[in-house]
mmCIF file of C-alpha atoms in Angstrom:
data_model
loop_
_atom_site.group_PDB
_atom_site.id
_atom_site.type_symbol
_atom_site.label_atom_id
_atom_site.label_comp_id
_atom_site.label_asym_id
_atom_site.label_seq_id
_atom_site.Cartn_x
_atom_site.Cartn_y
_atom_site.Cartn_z
ATOM 1 C CA MET A 1 -39.498 -5.450 141.944
ATOM 2 C CA ALA A 2 -42.440 -5.672 144.299
ATOM 3 C CA ILE A 3 -45.645 -7.661 144.520
ATOM 4 C CA THR A 4 -48.685 -5.835 145.852
ATOM 5 C CA LEU A 5 -51.392 -8.360 146.632
ATOM 6 C CA GLU A 6 -55.061 -7.456 146.825
ATOM 7 C CA LYS A 7 -55.300 -9.577 149.978
ATOM 8 C CA LYS A 8 -52.464 -8.363 152.169
ATOM 9 C CA PRO A 9 -49.998 -11.021 153.338
ATOM 10 C CA VAL A 10 -49.629 -11.391 157.105
ATOM 11 C CA PHE A 11 -46.256 -11.931 158.776
ATOM 12 C CA MET A 12 -46.164 -13.190 162.363
ATOM 13 C CA ILE A 13 -42.810 -12.385 163.936
ATOM 14 C CA GLY A 14 -41.143 -12.330 167.339
ATOM 15 C CA VAL A 15 -38.328 -13.826 169.357
ATOM 16 C CA GLU A 16 -38.452 -17.620 169.275
ATOM 17 C CA ARG A 17 -40.387 -19.158 172.180
ATOM 18 C CA SER A 18 -42.581 -16.059 172.461
ATOM 19 C CA GLY A 19 -45.859 -17.479 171.171
ATOM 20 C CA THR A 20 -45.370 -17.045 167.425
ATOM 21 C CA THR A 21 -46.296 -20.678 166.772
ATOM 22 C CA LEU A 22 -49.483 -20.281 168.806
ATOM 23 C CA VAL A 23 -50.509 -17.270 166.715
ATOM 24 C CA MET A 24 -49.573 -19.161 163.548
ATOM 25 C CA ALA A 25 -51.838 -22.048 164.538
ATOM 26 C CA MET A 26 -54.677 -19.730 165.512
ATOM 27 C CA LEU A 27 -54.628 -17.638 162.345
ATOM 28 C CA GLY A 28 -54.261 -20.749 160.218
ATOM 29 C CA CYS A 29 -57.678 -21.843 161.472
ATOM 30 C CA HIS A 30 -59.330 -18.654 160.208
ATOM 31 C CA PRO A 31 -61.599 -19.555 157.258
ATOM 32 C CA ARG A 32 -59.978 -16.924 155.015
ATOM 33 C CA ILE A 33 -56.304 -17.105 156.002
ATOM 34 C CA SER A 34 -53.922 -19.873 154.981
ATOM 35 C CA VAL A 35 -50.872 -20.291 157.233
ATOM 36 C CA PRO A 36 -48.541 -23.243 156.586
ATOM 37 C CA GLU A 37 -45.546 -24.339 158.627
ATOM 38 C CA VAL A 38 -42.438 -22.165 158.956
ATOM 39 C CA VAL A 39 -40.169 -21.737 155.935
ATOM 40 C CA TRP A 40 -37.107 -19.709 157.025
ATOM 41 C CA TYR A 41 -36.889 -18.395 153.453
ATOM 42 C CA TYR A 42 -35.960 -14.783 154.133
ATOM 43 C CA SER A 43 -33.065 -15.749 156.388
ATOM 44 C CA ARG A 44 -31.924 -18.688 154.242
ATOM 45 C CA PHE A 45 -32.163 -17.124 150.783
ATOM 46 C CA ARG A 46 -32.928 -13.406 150.590
ATOM 47 C CA PRO A 47 -29.495 -12.048 151.627
ATOM 48 C CA TYR A 48 -27.758 -14.527 149.317
ATOM 49 C CA ILE A 49 -29.783 -14.047 146.120
ATOM 50 C CA HIS A 50 -26.701 -12.704 144.331
ATOM 51 C CA THR A 51 -25.142 -16.176 144.632
ATOM 52 C CA TYR A 52 -27.725 -17.559 142.175
ATOM 53 C CA GLY A 53 -26.581 -15.330 139.322
ATOM 54 C CA ASP A 54 -28.933 -13.703 136.817
ATOM 55 C CA LEU A 55 -32.429 -15.016 137.540
ATOM 56 C CA ASN A 56 -33.447 -14.300 133.949
ATOM 57 C CA ASN A 57 -31.366 -17.382 133.195
ATOM 58 C CA ASP A 58 -33.686 -20.400 133.324
ATOM 59 C CA ASP A 59 -31.137 -22.668 134.999
ATOM 60 C CA ASN A 60 -30.341 -20.129 137.703
ATOM 61 C CA PHE A 61 -33.986 -19.434 138.406
ATOM 62 C CA ARG A 62 -34.785 -23.122 138.573
ATOM 63 C CA THR A 63 -31.919 -23.688 141.020
ATOM 64 C CA LEU A 64 -33.377 -21.097 143.386
ATOM 65 C CA ALA A 65 -36.904 -22.455 143.003
ATOM 66 C CA SER A 66 -35.736 -26.034 143.579
ATOM 67 C CA GLU A 67 -33.801 -25.192 146.724
ATOM 68 C CA MET A 68 -36.786 -23.316 148.134
ATOM 69 C CA VAL A 69 -39.463 -25.848 147.170
ATOM 70 C CA LEU A 70 -37.493 -28.940 148.145
ATOM 71 C CA GLY A 71 -36.013 -27.483 151.327
ATOM 72 C CA LEU A 72 -39.076 -26.906 153.486
ATOM 73 C CA LYS A 73 -38.568 -27.917 157.087
ATOM 74 C CA THR A 74 -41.796 -29.911 156.873
ATOM 75 C CA ALA A 75 -41.610 -31.570 153.458
ATOM 76 C CA PHE A 76 -44.052 -29.906 151.049
ATOM 77 C CA TRP A 77 -45.956 -28.597 154.084
ATOM 78 C CA GLY A 78 -47.464 -32.049 154.481
ATOM 79 C CA LEU A 79 -49.243 -31.822 151.116
ATOM 80 C CA GLU A 80 -49.461 -34.759 148.758
ATOM 81 C CA VAL A 81 -47.453 -33.620 145.755
ATOM 82 C CA ASN A 82 -45.839 -35.140 142.702
ATOM 83 C CA ILE A 83 -42.167 -34.591 143.439
ATOM 84 C CA ARG A 84 -41.340 -34.886 139.726
ATOM 85 C CA ILE A 85 -43.367 -31.838 138.758
ATOM 86 C CA ILE A 86 -43.839 -29.742 141.910
ATOM 87 C CA VAL A 87 -40.994 -27.344 141.026
ATOM 88 C CA ASP A 88 -42.434 -26.889 137.526
ATOM 89 C CA GLU A 89 -45.861 -26.220 139.019
ATOM 90 C CA ILE A 90 -44.493 -23.483 141.259
ATOM 91 C CA ILE A 91 -42.424 -21.893 138.487
ATOM 92 C CA ALA A 92 -45.493 -21.833 136.230
ATOM 93 C CA GLU A 93 -47.359 -19.718 138.775
ATOM 94 C CA VAL A 94 -44.731 -17.078 139.628
ATOM 95 C CA ARG A 95 -45.808 -13.468 139.244
ATOM 96 C CA GLU A 96 -42.235 -12.393 138.522
ATOM 97 C CA ARG A 97 -38.818 -14.048 138.193
ATOM 98 C CA SER A 98 -37.523 -13.214 141.629
ATOM 99 C CA PHE A 99 -37.228 -14.558 145.145
ATOM 100 C CA ALA A 100 -40.523 -12.852 145.986
ATOM 101 C CA GLY A 101 -42.148 -14.385 142.917
ATOM 102 C CA ILE A 102 -41.280 -17.929 144.021
ATOM 103 C CA TYR A 103 -42.136 -17.165 147.635
ATOM 104 C CA CYS A 104 -45.571 -15.820 146.732
ATOM 105 C CA ALA A 105 -46.285 -18.659 144.302
ATOM 106 C CA MET A 106 -45.586 -21.226 146.991
ATOM 107 C CA PHE A 107 -47.939 -19.664 149.512
ATOM 108 C CA GLU A 108 -50.646 -19.281 146.893
ATOM 109 C CA TYR A 109 -50.129 -22.924 145.933
ATOM 110 C CA PHE A 110 -50.569 -24.001 149.554
ATOM 111 C CA ALA A 111 -53.688 -21.880 149.929
ATOM 112 C CA LYS A 112 -55.160 -23.398 146.777
ATOM 113 C CA GLN A 113 -54.390 -26.946 147.896
ATOM 114 C CA THR A 114 -55.900 -26.457 151.358
ATOM 115 C CA GLY A 115 -59.363 -25.165 150.598
ATOM 116 C CA GLY A 116 -58.670 -22.186 148.399
ATOM 117 C CA LYS A 117 -58.432 -19.562 151.124
ATOM 118 C CA PRO A 118 -58.060 -16.072 149.599
ATOM 119 C CA ARG A 119 -55.272 -14.854 151.850
ATOM 120 C CA TRP A 120 -52.003 -16.214 153.209
ATOM 121 C CA GLY A 121 -49.785 -15.583 156.190
ATOM 122 C CA GLU A 122 -46.333 -16.713 157.257
ATOM 123 C CA LYS A 123 -44.609 -17.270 160.560
ATOM 124 C CA THR A 124 -40.869 -17.489 160.768
ATOM 125 C CA PRO A 125 -39.718 -15.801 163.989
ATOM 126 C CA TYR A 126 -36.512 -14.363 162.581
ATOM 127 C CA ASN A 127 -38.342 -12.602 159.774
ATOM 128 C CA LEU A 128 -38.119 -9.801 162.329
ATOM 129 C CA PHE A 129 -34.636 -9.200 160.915
ATOM 130 C CA PHE A 130 -35.997 -8.801 157.380
ATOM 131 C CA ILE A 131 -38.859 -6.346 157.715
ATOM 132 C CA LYS A 132 -37.186 -3.988 155.234
ATOM 133 C CA GLU A 133 -36.787 -6.765 152.681
ATOM 134 C CA ILE A 134 -40.335 -8.036 153.212
ATOM 135 C CA LEU A 135 -41.688 -4.550 152.568
ATOM 136 C CA GLU A 136 -39.544 -4.270 149.447
ATOM 137 C CA ASP A 137 -41.088 -7.505 148.197
ATOM 138 C CA PHE A 138 -44.640 -7.054 149.557
ATOM 139 C CA PRO A 139 -45.222 -3.317 150.211
ATOM 140 C CA ASN A 140 -48.666 -3.756 151.786
ATOM 141 C CA ALA A 141 -47.676 -6.591 154.116
ATOM 142 C CA GLN A 142 -48.999 -6.531 157.667
ATOM 143 C CA PHE A 143 -46.954 -7.552 160.702
ATOM 144 C CA ILE A 144 -48.054 -9.037 164.007
ATOM 145 C CA TYR A 145 -45.233 -8.854 166.545
ATOM 146 C CA ILE A 146 -45.586 -11.147 169.549
ATOM 147 C CA THR A 147 -43.766 -10.237 172.766
ATOM 148 C CA ARG A 148 -43.428 -12.457 175.815
ATOM 149 C CA ASP A 149 -41.685 -11.947 179.134
ATOM 150 C CA GLY A 150 -38.061 -12.495 178.156
ATOM 151 C CA ARG A 151 -37.388 -14.652 181.196
ATOM 152 C CA ASP A 152 -40.142 -17.099 180.195
ATOM 153 C CA SER A 153 -38.903 -17.085 176.604
ATOM 154 C CA CYS A 154 -35.391 -17.847 177.812
ATOM 155 C CA VAL A 155 -36.578 -20.733 179.974
ATOM 156 C CA ASP A 156 -38.359 -22.254 176.994
ATOM 157 C CA TYR A 157 -35.306 -21.629 174.826
ATOM 158 C CA ILE A 158 -32.918 -23.345 177.222
ATOM 159 C CA GLU A 159 -35.328 -26.258 177.696
ATOM 160 C CA SER A 160 -35.811 -26.741 173.937
ATOM 161 C CA ALA A 161 -33.862 -28.961 171.578
ATOM 162 C CA PHE A 162 -32.841 -26.112 169.304
ATOM 163 C CA GLY A 163 -32.105 -22.968 171.287
ATOM 164 C CA PRO A 164 -29.304 -21.469 173.346
ATOM 165 C CA THR A 165 -28.129 -23.592 176.212
ATOM 166 C CA ASN A 166 -27.415 -21.078 178.976
ATOM 167 C CA ILE A 167 -29.081 -17.966 180.341
ATOM 168 C CA PHE A 168 -26.471 -15.504 179.103
ATOM 169 C CA CYS A 169 -26.788 -16.555 175.462
ATOM 170 C CA ALA A 170 -30.579 -16.841 175.660
ATOM 171 C CA ALA A 171 -30.924 -13.374 177.174
ATOM 172 C CA ASP A 172 -28.540 -11.945 174.594
ATOM 173 C CA ILE A 173 -30.624 -13.281 171.707
ATOM 174 C CA TRP A 174 -33.813 -11.928 173.279
ATOM 175 C CA LYS A 175 -32.168 -8.530 173.697
ATOM 176 C CA VAL A 176 -30.821 -8.412 170.131
ATOM 177 C CA CYS A 177 -34.239 -9.230 168.693
ATOM 178 C CA GLN A 178 -36.104 -6.705 170.839
ATOM 179 C CA ASN A 179 -33.713 -3.930 169.889
ATOM 180 C CA PHE A 180 -33.727 -4.804 166.194
ATOM 181 C CA VAL A 181 -37.467 -4.225 165.777
ATOM 182 C CA LYS A 182 -37.617 -0.959 167.742
ATOM 183 C CA PRO A 183 -37.279 1.321 164.682
ATOM 184 C CA TRP A 184 -39.992 -0.550 162.802
ATOM 185 C CA ARG A 185 -42.449 -0.436 165.690
ATOM 186 C CA LYS A 186 -42.123 3.342 165.558
ATOM 187 C CA LYS A 187 -41.992 3.701 161.795
ATOM 188 C CA LEU A 188 -44.891 1.547 160.607
ATOM 189 C CA SER A 189 -48.468 2.713 161.035
ATOM 190 C CA SER A 190 -51.165 0.943 163.031
ATOM 191 C CA LYS A 191 -52.504 -0.315 159.685
ATOM 192 C CA GLN A 192 -49.324 -2.306 159.074
ATOM 193 C CA TRP A 193 -48.013 -3.138 162.546
ATOM 194 C CA MET A 194 -49.726 -4.707 165.550
ATOM 195 C CA ASP A 195 -48.155 -5.608 168.865
ATOM 196 C CA VAL A 196 -49.545 -8.627 170.731
ATOM 197 C CA LYS A 197 -48.456 -9.579 174.223
ATOM 198 C CA TYR A 198 -48.348 -13.304 174.813
ATOM 199 C CA GLU A 199 -49.644 -12.981 178.351
ATOM 200 C CA THR A 200 -52.690 -10.985 177.239
ATOM 201 C CA LEU A 201 -53.368 -13.406 174.403
ATOM 202 C CA VAL A 202 -53.439 -16.508 176.605
ATOM 203 C CA ARG A 203 -55.478 -14.821 179.339
ATOM 204 C CA THR A 204 -58.067 -13.188 177.084
ATOM 205 C CA PRO A 205 -57.703 -15.025 173.770
ATOM 206 C CA GLU A 206 -61.093 -14.174 172.303
ATOM 207 C CA GLN A 207 -60.658 -10.460 172.962
ATOM 208 C CA VAL A 208 -57.152 -10.378 171.473
ATOM 209 C CA LEU A 209 -58.197 -12.388 168.422
ATOM 210 C CA HIS A 210 -61.064 -9.966 167.838
ATOM 211 C CA GLU A 211 -58.470 -7.170 167.836
ATOM 212 C CA VAL A 212 -56.199 -9.121 165.507
ATOM 213 C CA CYS A 213 -59.048 -9.670 163.062
ATOM 214 C CA GLU A 214 -59.969 -5.995 163.179
ATOM 215 C CA PHE A 215 -56.345 -5.118 162.403
ATOM 216 C CA LEU A 216 -56.394 -7.515 159.454
ATOM 217 C CA GLY A 217 -59.760 -6.320 158.214
ATOM 218 C CA GLU A 218 -61.290 -9.761 158.659
ATOM 219 C CA GLU A 219 -64.346 -11.023 160.473
ATOM 220 C CA TYR A 220 -63.641 -12.750 163.759
ATOM 221 C CA SER A 221 -63.995 -16.535 163.648
ATOM 222 C CA PRO A 222 -64.290 -18.747 166.752
ATOM 223 C CA ASP A 223 -62.553 -21.455 164.714
ATOM 224 C CA MET A 224 -59.274 -19.844 165.722
ATOM 225 C CA LEU A 225 -59.761 -20.988 169.300
ATOM 226 C CA GLU A 226 -59.990 -24.575 168.029
ATOM 227 C CA PHE A 227 -56.408 -24.432 166.753
ATOM 228 C CA HIS A 228 -55.364 -27.389 168.908
ATOM 229 C CA ASN A 229 -57.548 -29.664 166.774
ATOM 230 C CA SER A 230 -55.721 -28.751 163.550
ATOM 231 C CA ASP A 231 -53.259 -31.124 161.910
ATOM 232 C CA LEU A 232 -50.462 -28.608 162.389
ATOM 233 C CA ALA A 233 -51.092 -28.288 166.143
ATOM 234 C CA LYS A 234 -51.469 -32.020 166.622
ATOM 235 C CA ALA A 235 -48.152 -32.656 164.889
ATOM 236 C CA ARG A 236 -46.388 -29.937 166.863
ATOM 237 C CA GLY A 237 -48.112 -30.905 170.103
ATOM 238 C CA ALA A 238 -46.684 -34.413 169.839
ATOM 239 C CA THR A 239 -43.165 -33.033 170.302
ATOM 240 C CA LYS A 240 -41.498 -32.049 173.567
ATOM 241 C CA ASP A 241 -40.851 -28.488 172.482
ATOM 242 C CA HIS A 242 -44.413 -27.709 171.406
ATOM 243 C CA LYS A 243 -46.644 -29.640 173.783
ATOM 244 C CA PRO A 244 -48.758 -26.551 174.609
ATOM 245 C CA LEU A 245 -50.162 -26.640 171.063
ATOM 246 C CA GLY A 246 -51.762 -29.985 171.847
ATOM 247 C CA HIS A 247 -54.425 -28.444 174.057
ATOM 248 C CA ALA A 248 -56.623 -25.358 174.294
ATOM 249 C CA VAL A 249 -54.995 -22.024 175.016
ATOM 250 C CA SER A 250 -53.857 -21.678 178.617
ATOM 251 C CA ASP A 251 -52.046 -19.194 180.824
ATOM 252 C CA LYS A 252 -50.225 -21.871 182.793
ATOM 253 C CA TYR A 253 -46.982 -21.076 180.970
ATOM 254 C CA VAL A 254 -46.944 -17.482 182.212
ATOM 255 C CA GLY A 255 -44.273 -16.883 184.843
ATOM 256 C CA ILE A 256 -42.570 -20.249 184.464
ATOM 257 C CA TYR A 257 -39.201 -18.581 184.996
ATOM 258 C CA LYS A 258 -40.009 -18.259 188.698
ATOM 259 C CA ASP A 259 -39.703 -22.026 189.071
ATOM 260 C CA LEU A 260 -37.221 -22.803 186.323
ATOM 261 C CA LEU A 261 -34.662 -20.003 186.504
ATOM 262 C CA SER A 262 -32.355 -19.847 189.499
ATOM 263 C CA GLN A 263 -31.910 -16.557 191.309
ATOM 264 C CA ARG A 264 -28.448 -16.311 189.767
ATOM 265 C CA ASP A 265 -29.833 -16.802 186.257
ATOM 266 C CA GLN A 266 -32.540 -14.224 186.869
ATOM 267 C CA ARG A 267 -29.848 -11.758 187.916
ATOM 268 C CA ILE A 268 -27.791 -12.544 184.812
ATOM 269 C CA PHE A 269 -30.842 -11.967 182.632
ATOM 270 C CA ALA A 270 -31.377 -8.639 184.402
ATOM 271 C CA TYR A 271 -27.790 -7.675 183.604
ATOM 272 C CA VAL A 272 -28.003 -8.645 179.933
ATOM 273 C CA ALA A 273 -31.549 -7.612 179.014
ATOM 274 C CA GLY A 274 -33.113 -5.937 182.023
ATOM 275 C CA LYS A 275 -33.430 -2.578 180.268
ATOM 276 C CA GLU A 276 -35.311 -4.115 177.356
ATOM 277 C CA LEU A 277 -37.525 -6.148 179.700
ATOM 278 C CA VAL A 278 -38.625 -3.041 181.583
ATOM 279 C CA GLU A 279 -39.224 -1.211 178.300
ATOM 280 C CA GLU A 280 -41.692 -3.952 177.406
ATOM 281 C CA GLY A 281 -43.615 -3.358 180.618
ATOM 282 C CA TYR A 282 -42.337 -6.249 182.739
ATOM 283 C CA ALA A 283 -41.028 -5.782 186.272
ATOM 284 C CA LEU A 284 -37.511 -6.705 187.346
ATOM 285 C CA GLU A 285 -37.483 -8.488 190.689
ATOM 286 C CA VAL A 286 -33.737 -8.916 191.247
ATOM 287 C CA GLU A 287 -30.572 -6.874 191.082
ATOM 288 C CA PRO A 288 -28.394 -7.461 188.004
ATOM 289 C CA GLN A 289 -25.322 -9.664 188.345
ATOM 290 C CA GLU A 290 -22.484 -8.452 186.161
ATOM 291 C CA VAL A 291 -20.960 -10.857 183.674
ATOM 292 C CA SER A 292 -17.286 -10.236 182.960
ATOM 293 C CA ALA A 293 -15.769 -10.412 179.492
ATOM 294 C CA GLU A 294 -14.066 -13.679 180.427
ATOM 295 C CA GLU A 295 -17.336 -15.179 181.684
ATOM 296 C CA GLU A 296 -19.151 -14.045 178.553
ATOM 297 C CA GLU A 297 -16.542 -15.755 176.390
ATOM 298 C CA LEU A 298 -17.009 -18.976 178.333
ATOM 299 C CA TYR A 299 -20.798 -18.798 178.125
ATOM 300 C CA ARG A 300 -20.612 -18.375 174.350
ATOM 301 C CA GLU A 301 -18.144 -21.221 173.837
ATOM 302 C CA TRP A 302 -20.065 -23.605 176.103
ATOM 303 C CA ASP A 303 -23.250 -22.766 174.234
ATOM 304 C CA ALA A 304 -21.617 -23.324 170.861
ATOM 305 C CA ARG A 305 -20.134 -26.673 171.871
ATOM 306 C CA VAL A 306 -23.366 -28.012 173.381
ATOM 307 C CA ARG A 307 -25.461 -26.863 170.412
ATOM 308 C CA ALA A 308 -23.250 -28.829 168.025
ATOM 309 C CA ALA A 309 -22.952 -31.889 170.264
ATOM 310 C CA THR A 310 -26.726 -32.258 170.731
ATOM 311 C CA LEU A 311 -27.846 -31.919 167.118
ATOM 312 C CA THR A 312 -28.262 -35.697 166.917
ATOM 313 C CA ALA A 313 -29.859 -36.056 170.351
ATOM 314 C CA PRO A 314 -33.538 -37.083 170.683
ATOM 315 C CA GLU A 315 -35.667 -34.448 168.921
ATOM 316 C CA GLY A 316 -32.464 -32.789 167.750
ATOM 317 C CA HIS A 317 -32.443 -30.804 164.518
ATOM 318 C CA ILE A 318 -29.712 -32.530 162.555
ATOM 319 C CA VAL A 319 -31.822 -32.938 159.376
ATOM 320 C CA TYR A 320 -32.815 -29.273 159.333
ATOM 321 C CA GLU A 321 -29.240 -28.265 160.137
ATOM 322 C CA SER A 322 -27.757 -30.484 157.443
ATOM 323 C CA TYR A 323 -29.871 -28.832 154.758
ATOM 324 C CA ASN A 324 -28.823 -25.381 155.953
ATOM 325 C CA ASP A 325 -25.181 -26.456 155.784
ATOM 326 C CA TRP A 326 -25.746 -27.847 152.294
ATOM 327 C CA LEU A 327 -27.205 -24.518 151.153
ATOM 328 C CA VAL A 328 -24.058 -22.736 152.321
ATOM 329 C CA ASP A 329 -21.904 -25.236 150.437
ATOM 330 C CA GLN A 330 -23.983 -24.762 147.279
ATOM 331 C CA ARG A 331 -23.242 -21.051 147.296
ATOM 332 C CA GLU A 332 -19.543 -21.821 147.174
ATOM 333 C CA GLU A 333 -20.038 -24.426 144.445
ATOM 334 C CA ARG A 334 -21.842 -21.863 142.285
ATOM 335 C CA LYS A 335 -19.003 -19.439 142.892
ATOM 336 C CA LYS A 336 -16.455 -22.032 141.715
ATOM 337 C CA LYS A 337 -18.533 -22.517 138.567
ATOM 338 C CA GLY A 338 -18.421 -18.789 137.860
ATOM 339 C CA ILE A 339 -22.146 -18.212 138.368
ATOM 340 C CA TRP A 340 -21.266 -15.394 140.739
ATOM 341 C CA SER A 341 -18.183 -13.634 142.102
ATOM 342 C CA ASP A 342 -17.339 -11.205 144.872
ATOM 343 C CA ALA A 343 -18.016 -8.395 142.411
ATOM 344 C CA ASP A 344 -21.692 -9.409 142.454
ATOM 345 C CA ILE A 345 -22.090 -8.786 146.189
ATOM 346 C CA PRO A 346 -24.410 -5.772 146.511
ATOM 347 C CA ASP A 347 -23.266 -2.537 148.087
ATOM 348 C CA PRO A 348 -24.167 -2.160 150.871
ATOM 349 C CA VAL A 349 -23.615 -5.802 151.750
ATOM 350 C CA PRO A 350 -26.975 -7.447 152.575
ATOM 351 C CA PHE A 351 -27.642 -8.044 156.255
ATOM 352 C CA PRO A 352 -26.673 -10.311 158.011
ATOM 353 C CA ILE A 353 -23.713 -11.240 155.804
ATOM 354 C CA GLY A 354 -20.574 -10.686 157.852
ATOM 355 C CA ASP A 355 -22.507 -9.972 161.043
ATOM 356 C CA SER A 356 -21.252 -11.752 164.162
ATOM 357 C CA ASN A 357 -24.723 -13.295 164.529
ATOM 358 C CA GLU A 358 -25.096 -14.320 160.880
ATOM 359 C CA GLU A 359 -25.326 -18.053 161.556
ATOM 360 C CA TRP A 360 -28.167 -17.949 164.059
ATOM 361 C CA ILE A 361 -30.022 -15.189 162.195
ATOM 362 C CA MET A 362 -30.070 -17.386 159.089
ATOM 363 C CA GLY A 363 -31.517 -20.189 161.202
ATOM 364 C CA GLN A 364 -28.494 -22.312 162.022
ATOM 365 C CA ARG A 365 -28.887 -24.255 165.265
ATOM 366 C CA ALA A 366 -25.129 -24.720 165.737
ATOM 367 C CA TRP A 367 -22.029 -23.048 164.381
ATOM 368 C CA ARG A 368 -20.011 -24.651 161.618
ATOM 369 C CA GLN A 369 -16.741 -24.183 163.493
ATOM 370 C CA TRP A 370 -17.918 -26.484 166.264
ATOM 371 C CA LYS A 371 -19.767 -28.943 164.047
ATOM 372 C CA GLU A 372 -16.520 -29.521 162.198
ATOM 373 C CA TYR A 373 -14.447 -29.566 165.377
ATOM 374 C CA LEU A 374 -16.699 -32.211 166.953
ATOM 375 C CA GLY A 375 -17.041 -34.173 163.719
ATOM 376 C CA VAL A 376 -20.837 -33.892 163.504
ATOM 377 C CA LYS A 377 -21.957 -35.832 160.448
ATOM 378 C CA ARG A 378 -24.791 -34.571 158.291
ATOM 379 C CA GLN A 379 -28.053 -36.444 158.053
ATOM 380 C CA TYR A 380 -30.627 -35.693 155.385
ATOM 381 C CA LEU A 381 -33.362 -38.131 156.383
ATOM 382 C CA GLY A 382 -35.076 -38.476 159.734
ATOM 383 C CA ASP A 383 -38.161 -39.698 161.556
ATOM 384 C CA THR A 384 -39.545 -36.189 161.978
ATOM 385 C CA GLU A 385 -39.166 -32.920 160.148
ATOM 386 C CA LEU A 386 -40.613 -30.611 162.789
#
């Protein structure tokens, strides 16, 4: 089943720490485009829809709707809702009984509650892994892919409270993402796909936003440059990881790797992702430093251990992580109840099930093996949900 909307949905995608949140905040200030906070729905739910059983069954459909509605990273997108009836309100508005039906109903609900804008957009960086599924659900969707110098992205990743913790793992993620979207950048037409370079956006924001609006078929609005005054940007800007959103667009974050990455780390990045960096038009300034198989294994284990150990650190993501872990557990509980079985797994198996990167593609910030090994306890309430 597919939903073809008169006003095309807009998906902002890209490697994390590449400027996707900036574009989200900017487009959300357009008078005709509603863009709420990230949802992580495609990575959390779409590959695992078979674990909910037949969605024509009211109980099964309600389970899916409840987990989606009640599991937003920012509770109810900051809207004032009646928690007793919000799931019923969303179900009443679905266009079809499917994942896409709930997804669409939620974004239309947000748009209605925030001024009635006629069009919606969504930014979850790792939607880049689900372009095929998005097009199956919303055939006329448009994509804006944001690219940033991988070395700057990696610096921001390593410095953040939720990303990889060493240069090898950061560069590897950047490389995997860049390579994954290559076929789609070639396949989709200029009416459905637009590439935006972070560096060009922050240096000539008005020009780039004019081009973005032309791509979307919308009139340019200077309101987009006032993104830093929006509630979303103020909330994000109050956190360590998203301080740049608290002020007007600036190019001062271009080239930060020159100060924050050692020469050794720059050489490791060149070894891991230098080819992809050059393909994106950036210049390599150092010779690659080879990483042996033994060193790679150490880098990955160190990263995994630190990720798990710091989930409860200041501005850590233990609440978000706990809900993701709970979702995984619920799949197994439904299996025990007979709602689904291995025979229900589609053929071919939906990506990324079984992939070596499945956990981080679905949005996990640490791997279950190490959370259990280190005895990390779940926490479902916190001071912040960002």
